[in-house]
Tab-separated table of C-alpha atoms in Angstrom:
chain	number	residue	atom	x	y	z
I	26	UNK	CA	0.000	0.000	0.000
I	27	UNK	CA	2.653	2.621	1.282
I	28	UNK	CA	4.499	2.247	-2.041
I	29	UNK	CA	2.147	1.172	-4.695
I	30	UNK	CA	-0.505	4.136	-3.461
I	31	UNK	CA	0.685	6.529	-1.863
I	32	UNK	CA	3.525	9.260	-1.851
I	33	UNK	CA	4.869	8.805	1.378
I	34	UNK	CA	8.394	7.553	0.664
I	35	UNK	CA	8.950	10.892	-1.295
I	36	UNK	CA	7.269	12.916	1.511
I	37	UNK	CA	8.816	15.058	4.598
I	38	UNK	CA	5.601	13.940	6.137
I	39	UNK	CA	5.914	13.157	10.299
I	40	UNK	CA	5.434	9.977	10.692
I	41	UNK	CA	4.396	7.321	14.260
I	42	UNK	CA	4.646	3.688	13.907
I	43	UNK	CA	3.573	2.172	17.126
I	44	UNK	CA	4.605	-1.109	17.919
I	45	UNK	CA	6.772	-1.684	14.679
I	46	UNK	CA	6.686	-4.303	12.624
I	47	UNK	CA	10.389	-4.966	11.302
I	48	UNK	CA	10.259	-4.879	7.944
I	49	UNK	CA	8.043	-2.133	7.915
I	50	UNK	CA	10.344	-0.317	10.251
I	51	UNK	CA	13.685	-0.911	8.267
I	52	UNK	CA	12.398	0.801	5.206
I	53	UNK	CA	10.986	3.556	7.096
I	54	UNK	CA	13.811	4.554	8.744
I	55	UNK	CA	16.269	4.573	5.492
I	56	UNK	CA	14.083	7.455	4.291
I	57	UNK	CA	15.901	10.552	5.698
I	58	UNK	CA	13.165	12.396	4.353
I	59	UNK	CA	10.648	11.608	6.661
I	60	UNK	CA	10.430	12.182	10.467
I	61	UNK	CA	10.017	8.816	11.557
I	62	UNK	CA	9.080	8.114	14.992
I	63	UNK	CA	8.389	4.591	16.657
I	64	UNK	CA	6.384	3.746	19.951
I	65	UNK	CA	5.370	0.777	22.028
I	66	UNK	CA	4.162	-0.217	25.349
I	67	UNK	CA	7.324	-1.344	26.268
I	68	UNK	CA	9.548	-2.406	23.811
I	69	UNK	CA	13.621	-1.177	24.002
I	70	UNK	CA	13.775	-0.617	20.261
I	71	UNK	CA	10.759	1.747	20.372
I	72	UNK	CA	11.598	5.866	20.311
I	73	UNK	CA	8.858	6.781	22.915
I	74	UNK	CA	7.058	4.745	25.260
I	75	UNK	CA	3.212	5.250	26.024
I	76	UNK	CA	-0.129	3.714	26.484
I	77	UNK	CA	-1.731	3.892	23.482
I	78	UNK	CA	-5.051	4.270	25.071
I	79	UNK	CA	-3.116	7.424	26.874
I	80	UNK	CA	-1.092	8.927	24.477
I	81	UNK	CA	1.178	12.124	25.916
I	82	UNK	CA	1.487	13.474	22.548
I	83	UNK	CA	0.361	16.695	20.946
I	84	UNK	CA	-3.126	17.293	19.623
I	85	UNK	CA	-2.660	17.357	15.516
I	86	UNK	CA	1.052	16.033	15.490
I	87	UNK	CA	1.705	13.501	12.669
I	88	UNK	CA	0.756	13.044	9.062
I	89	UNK	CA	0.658	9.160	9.320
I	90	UNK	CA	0.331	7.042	11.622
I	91	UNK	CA	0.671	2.725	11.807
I	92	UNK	CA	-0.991	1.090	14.385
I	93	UNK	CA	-1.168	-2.727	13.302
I	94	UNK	CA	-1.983	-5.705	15.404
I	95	UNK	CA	-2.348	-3.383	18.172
I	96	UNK	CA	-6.047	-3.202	19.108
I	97	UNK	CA	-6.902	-6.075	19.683
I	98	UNK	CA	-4.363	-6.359	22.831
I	99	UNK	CA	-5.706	-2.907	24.278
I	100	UNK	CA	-8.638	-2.477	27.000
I	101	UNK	CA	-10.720	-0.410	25.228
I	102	UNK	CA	-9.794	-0.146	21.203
I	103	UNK	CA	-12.303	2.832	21.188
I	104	UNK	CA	-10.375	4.873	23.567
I	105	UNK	CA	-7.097	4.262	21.416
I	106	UNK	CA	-8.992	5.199	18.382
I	107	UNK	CA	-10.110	8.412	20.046
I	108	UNK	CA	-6.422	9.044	20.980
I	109	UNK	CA	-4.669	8.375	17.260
I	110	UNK	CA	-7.659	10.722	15.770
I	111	UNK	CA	-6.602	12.936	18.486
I	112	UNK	CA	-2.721	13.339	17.581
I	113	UNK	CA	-3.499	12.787	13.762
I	114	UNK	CA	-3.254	16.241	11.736
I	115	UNK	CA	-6.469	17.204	9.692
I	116	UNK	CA	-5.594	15.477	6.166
I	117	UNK	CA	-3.905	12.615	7.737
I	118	UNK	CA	-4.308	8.876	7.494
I	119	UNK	CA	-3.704	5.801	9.377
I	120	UNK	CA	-3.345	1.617	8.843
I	121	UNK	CA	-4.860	0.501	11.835
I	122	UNK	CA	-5.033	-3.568	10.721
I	123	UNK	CA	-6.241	-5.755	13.171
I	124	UNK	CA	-6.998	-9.348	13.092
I	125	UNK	CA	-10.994	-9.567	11.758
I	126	UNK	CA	-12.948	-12.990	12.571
I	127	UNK	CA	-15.174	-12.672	9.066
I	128	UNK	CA	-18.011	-14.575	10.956
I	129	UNK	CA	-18.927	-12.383	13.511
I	130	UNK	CA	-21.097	-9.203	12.404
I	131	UNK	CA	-20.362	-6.956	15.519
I	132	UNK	CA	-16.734	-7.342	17.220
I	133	UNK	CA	-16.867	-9.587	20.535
I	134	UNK	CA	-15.505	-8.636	23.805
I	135	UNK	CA	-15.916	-10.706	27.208
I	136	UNK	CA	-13.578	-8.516	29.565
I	137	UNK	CA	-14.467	-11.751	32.444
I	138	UNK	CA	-12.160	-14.072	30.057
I	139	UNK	CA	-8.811	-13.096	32.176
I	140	UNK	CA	-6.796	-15.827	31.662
I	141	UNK	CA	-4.500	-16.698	28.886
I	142	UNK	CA	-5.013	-20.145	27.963
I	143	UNK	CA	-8.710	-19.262	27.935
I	144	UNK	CA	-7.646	-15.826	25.611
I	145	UNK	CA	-6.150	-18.071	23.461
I	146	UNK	CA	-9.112	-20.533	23.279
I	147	UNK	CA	-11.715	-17.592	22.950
I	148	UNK	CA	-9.650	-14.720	20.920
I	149	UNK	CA	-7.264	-17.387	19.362
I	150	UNK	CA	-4.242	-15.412	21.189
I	151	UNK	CA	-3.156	-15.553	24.948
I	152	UNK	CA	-2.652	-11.460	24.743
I	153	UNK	CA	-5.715	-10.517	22.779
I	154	UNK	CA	-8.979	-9.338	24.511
I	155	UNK	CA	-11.260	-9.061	21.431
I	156	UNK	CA	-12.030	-10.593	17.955
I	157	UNK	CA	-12.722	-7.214	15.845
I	158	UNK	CA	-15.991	-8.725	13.523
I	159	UNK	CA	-17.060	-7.120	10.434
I	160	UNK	CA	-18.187	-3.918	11.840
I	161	UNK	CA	-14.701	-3.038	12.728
I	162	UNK	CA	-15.069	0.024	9.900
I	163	UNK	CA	-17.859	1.017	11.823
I	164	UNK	CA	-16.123	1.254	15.308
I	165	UNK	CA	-13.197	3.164	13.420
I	166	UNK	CA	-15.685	5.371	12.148
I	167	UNK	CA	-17.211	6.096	15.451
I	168	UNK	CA	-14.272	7.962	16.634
I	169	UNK	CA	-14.340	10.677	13.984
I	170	UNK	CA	-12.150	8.648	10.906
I	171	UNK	CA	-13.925	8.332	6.949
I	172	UNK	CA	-12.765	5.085	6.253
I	173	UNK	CA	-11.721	3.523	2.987
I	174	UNK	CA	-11.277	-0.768	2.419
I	175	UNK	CA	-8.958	-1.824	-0.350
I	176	UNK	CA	-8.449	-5.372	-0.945
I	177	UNK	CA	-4.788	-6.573	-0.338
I	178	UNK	CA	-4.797	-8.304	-3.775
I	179	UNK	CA	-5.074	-5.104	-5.239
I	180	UNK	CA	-1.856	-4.124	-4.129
I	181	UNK	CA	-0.274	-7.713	-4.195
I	182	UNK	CA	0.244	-10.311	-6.791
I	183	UNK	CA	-0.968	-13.832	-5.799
I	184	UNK	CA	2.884	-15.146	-5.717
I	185	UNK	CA	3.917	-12.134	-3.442
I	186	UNK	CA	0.805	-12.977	-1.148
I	187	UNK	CA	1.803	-16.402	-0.878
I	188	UNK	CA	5.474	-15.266	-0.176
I	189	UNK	CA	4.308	-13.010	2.521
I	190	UNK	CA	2.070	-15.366	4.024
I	191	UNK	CA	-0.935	-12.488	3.255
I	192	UNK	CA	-4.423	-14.310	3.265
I	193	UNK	CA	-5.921	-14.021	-0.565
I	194	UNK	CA	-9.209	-12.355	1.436
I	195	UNK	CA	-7.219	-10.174	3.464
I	196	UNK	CA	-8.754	-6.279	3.546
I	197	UNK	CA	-7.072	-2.908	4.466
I	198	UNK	CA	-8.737	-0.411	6.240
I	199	UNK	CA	-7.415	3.313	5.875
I	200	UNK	CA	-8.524	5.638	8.295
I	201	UNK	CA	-8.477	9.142	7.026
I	202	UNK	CA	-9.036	12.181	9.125
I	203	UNK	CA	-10.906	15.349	7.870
């Protein structure tokens, strides 16, 4: 997505990755061009450290902002939306992927499910607290975001996919702010 439909790489645009995926990260970083900054919970290689559902940031700070595989861990995803449309600037976007369960209409939560072997037979993970269903859009939309869905196999041929381990069916949600 970041390459095939978007400028971003040839941007100055200020950028927060939180909780960085690798791969993602290493190409990020090479671009001197951008201001680049990385977050996490807890995590050594991170630039700041913060609670995503508490974020001690600026109102209207960054351009972009990646936030993948991160909800679904959090206490209350709505609150964390709230706070990335918060420190988003107007005309900004955001990949906030999550893992979807295609079966359920409305996302599931059952905050009495504490421990993690039963996390990981409920949410299919011993750190997640949700499954997001198919009115994840929806909740992203709640929190102020227009949201656009792109299919990943519009971005990807079917021999990358496979390479990457992407799922054929897999959708992107962009979350852009007004």
């Amino acid at each position: 997505y970041i390459s095939r439909h978007t400028n971003l790489l040839q941007s100055d645009d200020k950028i927060l990755h939180i909780a960085p995926e690798q791969s993602i990260r290493r190409v990020l970083k090479k671009q001197t061009n951008l201001k680049y900054t990385t977050a996490d919970l807890k995590s050594p290689i991170a630039d700041i450290h913060f609670d995503v559902m508490d974020i001690p940031l600026e109102d209207n700070s960054f351009d972009v902002i990646f936030c993948n595989h991160v909800l679904e861990h959090v206490d209350n995803d709505i609150t964390a939306m709230k706070e990335l449309h918060r420190i988003l600037k107007p005309g900004g976007w955001a990949v906030m992927q999550v893992p979807l369960n295609w079966d359920l209409e409305t996302t599931f939560e059952d905050f009495s499910i504490t421990s993690p072997a039963e996390r990981e037979k409920v949410f299919g993970q011993y750190d997640h607290v949700r499954w997001h269903g198919r009115d994840y859009p929806q909740r992203i939309e709640s929190v102020g975001f227009k949201v656009e869905e792109f299919k990943v196999l519009d971005f990807y041929s079917i021999k990358e996919m496979e390479y990457y381990r992407i799922d054929i069916n897999e959708k992107m949600f962009v979350a852009f702010k007004n």
